[in-house]
PDB file of C-alpha atoms in Angstrom:
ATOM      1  CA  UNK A   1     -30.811  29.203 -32.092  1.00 56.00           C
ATOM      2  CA  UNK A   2     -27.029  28.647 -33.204  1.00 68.00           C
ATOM      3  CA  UNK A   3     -26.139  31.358 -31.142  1.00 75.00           C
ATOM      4  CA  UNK A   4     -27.780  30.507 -27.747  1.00 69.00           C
ATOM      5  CA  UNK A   5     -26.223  26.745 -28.318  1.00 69.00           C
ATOM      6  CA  UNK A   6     -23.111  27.782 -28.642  1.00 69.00           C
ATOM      7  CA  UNK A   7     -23.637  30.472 -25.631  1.00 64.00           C
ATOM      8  CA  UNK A   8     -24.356  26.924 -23.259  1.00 68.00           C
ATOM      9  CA  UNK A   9     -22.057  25.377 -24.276  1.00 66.00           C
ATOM     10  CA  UNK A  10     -19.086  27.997 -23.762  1.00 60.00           C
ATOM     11  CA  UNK A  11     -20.914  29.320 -20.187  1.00 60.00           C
ATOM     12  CA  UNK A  12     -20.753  24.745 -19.155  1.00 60.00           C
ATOM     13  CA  UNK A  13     -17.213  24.946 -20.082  1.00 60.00           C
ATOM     14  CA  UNK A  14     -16.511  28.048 -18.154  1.00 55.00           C
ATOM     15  CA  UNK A  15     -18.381  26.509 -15.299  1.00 56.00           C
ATOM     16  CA  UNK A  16     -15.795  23.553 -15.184  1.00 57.00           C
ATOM     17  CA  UNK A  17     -12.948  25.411 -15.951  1.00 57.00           C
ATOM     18  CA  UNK A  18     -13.589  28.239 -12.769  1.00 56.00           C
ATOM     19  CA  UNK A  19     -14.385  25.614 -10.406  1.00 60.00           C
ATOM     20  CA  UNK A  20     -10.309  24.947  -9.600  1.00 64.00           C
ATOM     21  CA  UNK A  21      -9.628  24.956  -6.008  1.00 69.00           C
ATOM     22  CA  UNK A  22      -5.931  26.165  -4.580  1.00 66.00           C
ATOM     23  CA  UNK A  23      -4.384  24.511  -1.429  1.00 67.00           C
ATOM     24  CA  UNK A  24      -0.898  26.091  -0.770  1.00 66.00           C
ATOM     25  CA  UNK A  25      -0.280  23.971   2.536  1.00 68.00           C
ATOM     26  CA  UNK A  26       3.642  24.019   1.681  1.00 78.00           C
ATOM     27  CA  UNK A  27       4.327  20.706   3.547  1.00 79.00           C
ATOM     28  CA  UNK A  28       7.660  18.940   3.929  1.00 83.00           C
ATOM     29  CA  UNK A  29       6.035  15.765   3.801  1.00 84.00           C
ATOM     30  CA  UNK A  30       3.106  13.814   4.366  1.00 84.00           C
ATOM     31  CA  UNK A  31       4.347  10.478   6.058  1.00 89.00           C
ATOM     32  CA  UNK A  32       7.395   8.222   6.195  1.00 92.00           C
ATOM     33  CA  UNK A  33       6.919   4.869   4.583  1.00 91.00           C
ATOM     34  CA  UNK A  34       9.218   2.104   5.857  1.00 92.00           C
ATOM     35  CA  UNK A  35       9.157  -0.297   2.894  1.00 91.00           C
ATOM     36  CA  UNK A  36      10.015  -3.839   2.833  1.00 92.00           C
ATOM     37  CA  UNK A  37       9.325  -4.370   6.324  1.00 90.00           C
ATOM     38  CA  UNK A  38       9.957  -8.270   6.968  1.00 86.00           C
ATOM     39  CA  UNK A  39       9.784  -7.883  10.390  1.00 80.00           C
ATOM     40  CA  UNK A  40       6.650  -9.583  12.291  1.00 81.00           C
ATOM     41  CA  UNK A  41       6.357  -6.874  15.249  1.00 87.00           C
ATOM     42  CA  UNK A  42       5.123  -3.308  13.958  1.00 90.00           C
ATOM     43  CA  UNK A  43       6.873  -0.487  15.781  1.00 92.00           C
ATOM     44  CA  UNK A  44       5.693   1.103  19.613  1.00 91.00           C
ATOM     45  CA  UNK A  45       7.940   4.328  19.404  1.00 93.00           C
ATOM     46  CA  UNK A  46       8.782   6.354  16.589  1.00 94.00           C
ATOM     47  CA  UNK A  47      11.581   9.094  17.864  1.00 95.00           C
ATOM     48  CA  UNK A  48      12.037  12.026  14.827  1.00 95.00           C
ATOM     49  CA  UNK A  49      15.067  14.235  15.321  1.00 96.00           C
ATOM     50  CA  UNK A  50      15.824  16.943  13.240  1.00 95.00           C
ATOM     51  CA  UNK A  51      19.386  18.255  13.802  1.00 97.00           C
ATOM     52  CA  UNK A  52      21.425  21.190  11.823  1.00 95.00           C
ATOM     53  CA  UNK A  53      21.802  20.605   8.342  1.00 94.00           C
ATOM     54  CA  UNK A  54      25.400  19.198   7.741  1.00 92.00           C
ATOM     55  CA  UNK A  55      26.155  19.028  11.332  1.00 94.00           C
ATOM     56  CA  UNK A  56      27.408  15.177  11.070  1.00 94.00           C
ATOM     57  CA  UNK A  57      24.099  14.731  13.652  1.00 94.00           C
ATOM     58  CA  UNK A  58      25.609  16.755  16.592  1.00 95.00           C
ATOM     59  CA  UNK A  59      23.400  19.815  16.724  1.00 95.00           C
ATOM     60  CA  UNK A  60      19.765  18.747  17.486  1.00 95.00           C
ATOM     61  CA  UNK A  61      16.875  20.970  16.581  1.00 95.00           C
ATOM     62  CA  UNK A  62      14.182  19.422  17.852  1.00 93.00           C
ATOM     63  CA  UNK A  63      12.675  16.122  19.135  1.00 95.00           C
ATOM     64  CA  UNK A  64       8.961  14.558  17.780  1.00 93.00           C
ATOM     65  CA  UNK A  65       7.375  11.108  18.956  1.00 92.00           C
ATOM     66  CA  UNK A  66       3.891  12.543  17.818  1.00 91.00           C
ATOM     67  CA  UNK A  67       2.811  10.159  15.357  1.00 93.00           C
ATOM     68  CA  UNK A  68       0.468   7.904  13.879  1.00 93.00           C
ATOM     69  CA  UNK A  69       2.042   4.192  13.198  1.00 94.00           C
ATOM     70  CA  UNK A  70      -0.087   2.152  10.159  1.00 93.00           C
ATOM     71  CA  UNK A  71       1.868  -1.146   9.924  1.00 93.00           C
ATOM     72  CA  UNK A  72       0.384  -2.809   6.460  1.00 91.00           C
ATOM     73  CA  UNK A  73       1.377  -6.657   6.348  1.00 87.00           C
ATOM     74  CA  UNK A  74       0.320  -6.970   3.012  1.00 89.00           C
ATOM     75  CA  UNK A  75       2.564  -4.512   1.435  1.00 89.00           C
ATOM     76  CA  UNK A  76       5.374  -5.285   4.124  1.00 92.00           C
ATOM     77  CA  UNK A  77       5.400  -1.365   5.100  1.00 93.00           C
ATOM     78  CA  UNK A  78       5.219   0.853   7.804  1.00 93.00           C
ATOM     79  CA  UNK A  79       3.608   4.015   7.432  1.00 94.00           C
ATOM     80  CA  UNK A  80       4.319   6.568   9.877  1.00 94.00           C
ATOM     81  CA  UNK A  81       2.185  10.059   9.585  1.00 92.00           C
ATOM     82  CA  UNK A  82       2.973  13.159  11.815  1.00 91.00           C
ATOM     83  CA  UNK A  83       0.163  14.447  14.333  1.00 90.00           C
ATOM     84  CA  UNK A  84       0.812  18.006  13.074  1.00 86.00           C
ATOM     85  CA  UNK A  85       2.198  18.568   9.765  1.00 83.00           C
ATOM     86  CA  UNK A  86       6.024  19.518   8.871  1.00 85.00           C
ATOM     87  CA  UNK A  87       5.160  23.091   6.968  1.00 84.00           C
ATOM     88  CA  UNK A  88       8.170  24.553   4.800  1.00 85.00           C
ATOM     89  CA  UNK A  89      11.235  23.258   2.504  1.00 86.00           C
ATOM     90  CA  UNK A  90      13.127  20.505   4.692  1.00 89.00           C
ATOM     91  CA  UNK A  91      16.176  22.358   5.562  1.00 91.00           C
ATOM     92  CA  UNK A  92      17.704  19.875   8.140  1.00 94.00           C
ATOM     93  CA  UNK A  93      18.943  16.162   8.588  1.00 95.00           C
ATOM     94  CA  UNK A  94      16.676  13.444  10.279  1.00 95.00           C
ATOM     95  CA  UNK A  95      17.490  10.987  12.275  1.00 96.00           C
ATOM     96  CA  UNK A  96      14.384   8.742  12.669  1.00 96.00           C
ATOM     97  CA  UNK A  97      14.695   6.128  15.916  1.00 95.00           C
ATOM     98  CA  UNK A  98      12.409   2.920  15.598  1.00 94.00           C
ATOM     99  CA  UNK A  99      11.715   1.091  18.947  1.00 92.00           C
ATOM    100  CA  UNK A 100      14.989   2.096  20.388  1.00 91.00           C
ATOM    101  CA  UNK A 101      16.569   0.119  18.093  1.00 91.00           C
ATOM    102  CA  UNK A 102      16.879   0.726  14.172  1.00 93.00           C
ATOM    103  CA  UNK A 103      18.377   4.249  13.288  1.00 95.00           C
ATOM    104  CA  UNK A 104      18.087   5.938  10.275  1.00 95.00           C
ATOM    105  CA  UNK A 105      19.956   9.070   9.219  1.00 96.00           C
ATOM    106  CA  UNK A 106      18.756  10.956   6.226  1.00 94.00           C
ATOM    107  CA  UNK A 107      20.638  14.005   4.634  1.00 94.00           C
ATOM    108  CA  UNK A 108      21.233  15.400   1.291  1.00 92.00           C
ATOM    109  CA  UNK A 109      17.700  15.939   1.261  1.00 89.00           C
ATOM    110  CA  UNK A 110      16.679  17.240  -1.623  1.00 88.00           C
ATOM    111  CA  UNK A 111      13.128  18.627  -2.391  1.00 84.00           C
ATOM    112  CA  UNK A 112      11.132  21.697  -4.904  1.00 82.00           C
ATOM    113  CA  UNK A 113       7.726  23.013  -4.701  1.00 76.00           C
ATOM    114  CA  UNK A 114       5.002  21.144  -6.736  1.00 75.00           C
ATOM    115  CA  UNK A 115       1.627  21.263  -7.604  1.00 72.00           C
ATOM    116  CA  UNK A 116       0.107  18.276  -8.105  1.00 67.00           C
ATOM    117  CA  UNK A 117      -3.882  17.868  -9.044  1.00 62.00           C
ATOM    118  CA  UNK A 118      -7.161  15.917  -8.520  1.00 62.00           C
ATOM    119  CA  UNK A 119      -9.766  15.878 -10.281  1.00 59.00           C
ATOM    120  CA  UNK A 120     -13.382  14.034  -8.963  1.00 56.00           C
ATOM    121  CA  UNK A 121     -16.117  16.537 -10.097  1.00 54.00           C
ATOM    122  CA  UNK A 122     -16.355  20.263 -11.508  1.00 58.00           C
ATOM    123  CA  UNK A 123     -13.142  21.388 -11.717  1.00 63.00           C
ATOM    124  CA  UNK A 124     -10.104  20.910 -10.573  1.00 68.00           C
ATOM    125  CA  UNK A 125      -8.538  20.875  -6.940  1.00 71.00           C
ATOM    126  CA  UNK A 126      -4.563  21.716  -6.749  1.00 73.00           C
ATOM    127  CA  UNK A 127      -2.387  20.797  -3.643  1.00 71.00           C
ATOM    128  CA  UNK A 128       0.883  22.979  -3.508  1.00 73.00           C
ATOM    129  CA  UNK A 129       3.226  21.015  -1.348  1.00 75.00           C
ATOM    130  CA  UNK A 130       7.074  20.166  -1.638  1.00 79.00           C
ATOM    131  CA  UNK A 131       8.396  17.258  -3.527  1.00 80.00           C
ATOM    132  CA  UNK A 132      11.536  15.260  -2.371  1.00 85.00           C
ATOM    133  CA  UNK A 133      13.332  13.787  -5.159  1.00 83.00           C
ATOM    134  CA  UNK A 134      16.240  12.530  -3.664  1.00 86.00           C
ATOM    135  CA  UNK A 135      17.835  11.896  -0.384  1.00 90.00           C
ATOM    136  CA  UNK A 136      20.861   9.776   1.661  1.00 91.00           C
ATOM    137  CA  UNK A 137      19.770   7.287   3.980  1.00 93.00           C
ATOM    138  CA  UNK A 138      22.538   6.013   6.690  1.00 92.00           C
ATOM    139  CA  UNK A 139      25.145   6.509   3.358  1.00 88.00           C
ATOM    140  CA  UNK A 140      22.924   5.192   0.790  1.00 87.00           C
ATOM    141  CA  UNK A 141      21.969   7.556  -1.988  1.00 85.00           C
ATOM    142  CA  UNK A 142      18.077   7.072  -2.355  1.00 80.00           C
ATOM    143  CA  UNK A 143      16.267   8.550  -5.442  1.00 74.00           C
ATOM    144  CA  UNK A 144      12.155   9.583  -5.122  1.00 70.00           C
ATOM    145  CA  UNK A 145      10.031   9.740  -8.118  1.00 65.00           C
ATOM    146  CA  UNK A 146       9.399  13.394  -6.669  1.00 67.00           C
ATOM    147  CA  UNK A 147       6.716  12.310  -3.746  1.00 76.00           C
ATOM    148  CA  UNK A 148       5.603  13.540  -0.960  1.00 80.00           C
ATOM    149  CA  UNK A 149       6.550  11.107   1.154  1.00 86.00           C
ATOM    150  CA  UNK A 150       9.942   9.981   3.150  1.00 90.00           C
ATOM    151  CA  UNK A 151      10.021   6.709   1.084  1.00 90.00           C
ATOM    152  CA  UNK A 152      12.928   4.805   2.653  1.00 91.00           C
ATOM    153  CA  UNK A 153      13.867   0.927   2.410  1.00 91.00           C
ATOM    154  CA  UNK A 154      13.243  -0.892   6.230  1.00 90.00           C
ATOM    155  CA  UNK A 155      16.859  -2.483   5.013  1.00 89.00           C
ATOM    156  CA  UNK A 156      18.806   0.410   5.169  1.00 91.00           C
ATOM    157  CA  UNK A 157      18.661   0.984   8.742  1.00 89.00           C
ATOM    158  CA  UNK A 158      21.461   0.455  11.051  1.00 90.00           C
ATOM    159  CA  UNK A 159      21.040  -1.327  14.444  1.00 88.00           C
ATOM    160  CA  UNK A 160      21.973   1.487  17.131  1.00 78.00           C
ATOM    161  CA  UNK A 161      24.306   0.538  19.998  1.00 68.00           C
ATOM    162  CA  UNK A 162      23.148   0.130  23.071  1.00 61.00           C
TER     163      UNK A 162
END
């Protein structure tokens, strides 16, 4: 009887442990969050440009005003999520246009591959995506807790001239 106890238990714990569940999606990042927004209007256009890595923002890659705009009031941020996802390391500056009128210009972007986990029943379920751990916004050197997310401060941005 011993042996067919211990036999259920070791096949339950098998059970749990085979159950993981890989996602390599490899994204850049998930959204931008615009923190300490203390502004009452919530952004209309959101203008992404992604220009040649240490190109002093002169040689544009590409242009993106695909996204989804959250603005949450009670945590004074603005959460901005790409239509289709960034996929691969971010090898580029940004220059990220609010409304025509704030501008902020992120290099030294620095980011590693990561697993992270979550765990809500059997087993396990593992995201593979990159991590950005730290970053210069418009001259200000900006240091992540390794998220992965483009967590910038609303106050860094500069007003562009019109």
């Amino acid at each position: 009887m011993g042996t067919l106890k211990y036999f259920s238990y070791l096949s339950f714990i098998l059970l749990f442990i085979s159950c993981n569940e890989y996602n390599d999606e490899r994204h850049s990042f998930n959204t931008i969050l615009l923190q300490q927004w203390n502004f009452s209007n919530c952004p209309k256009k959101i203008i992404f440009e992604k220009y040649l890595k240490n190109s002093n923002f002169k040689n544009i890659i590409e242009k993106d005003s695909s996204f989804n705009i959250i603005c949450d009031s009670i945590n004074k941020q603005i959460i901005i999520s790409p239509y289709e996802p960034y996929i691969d390391k971010i090898n580029y500056d940004i220059k990220l246009i609010i409304d025509d009128d704030i501008e902020y210009e992120i290099k030294d972007i620095k980011s590693k591959l990561d697993t992270s986990f979550y765990s809500f029943s059997v087993g396990r379920k593992y995201y593979i995506n990159y991590s950005i751990y730290s970053m210069t916004v418009n001259g200000n050197k900006s240091i992540q807790n390794n998220d992965v997310n483009i967590v910038i401060s609303a106050n860094d941005g500069t007003i562009k001239k019109k």
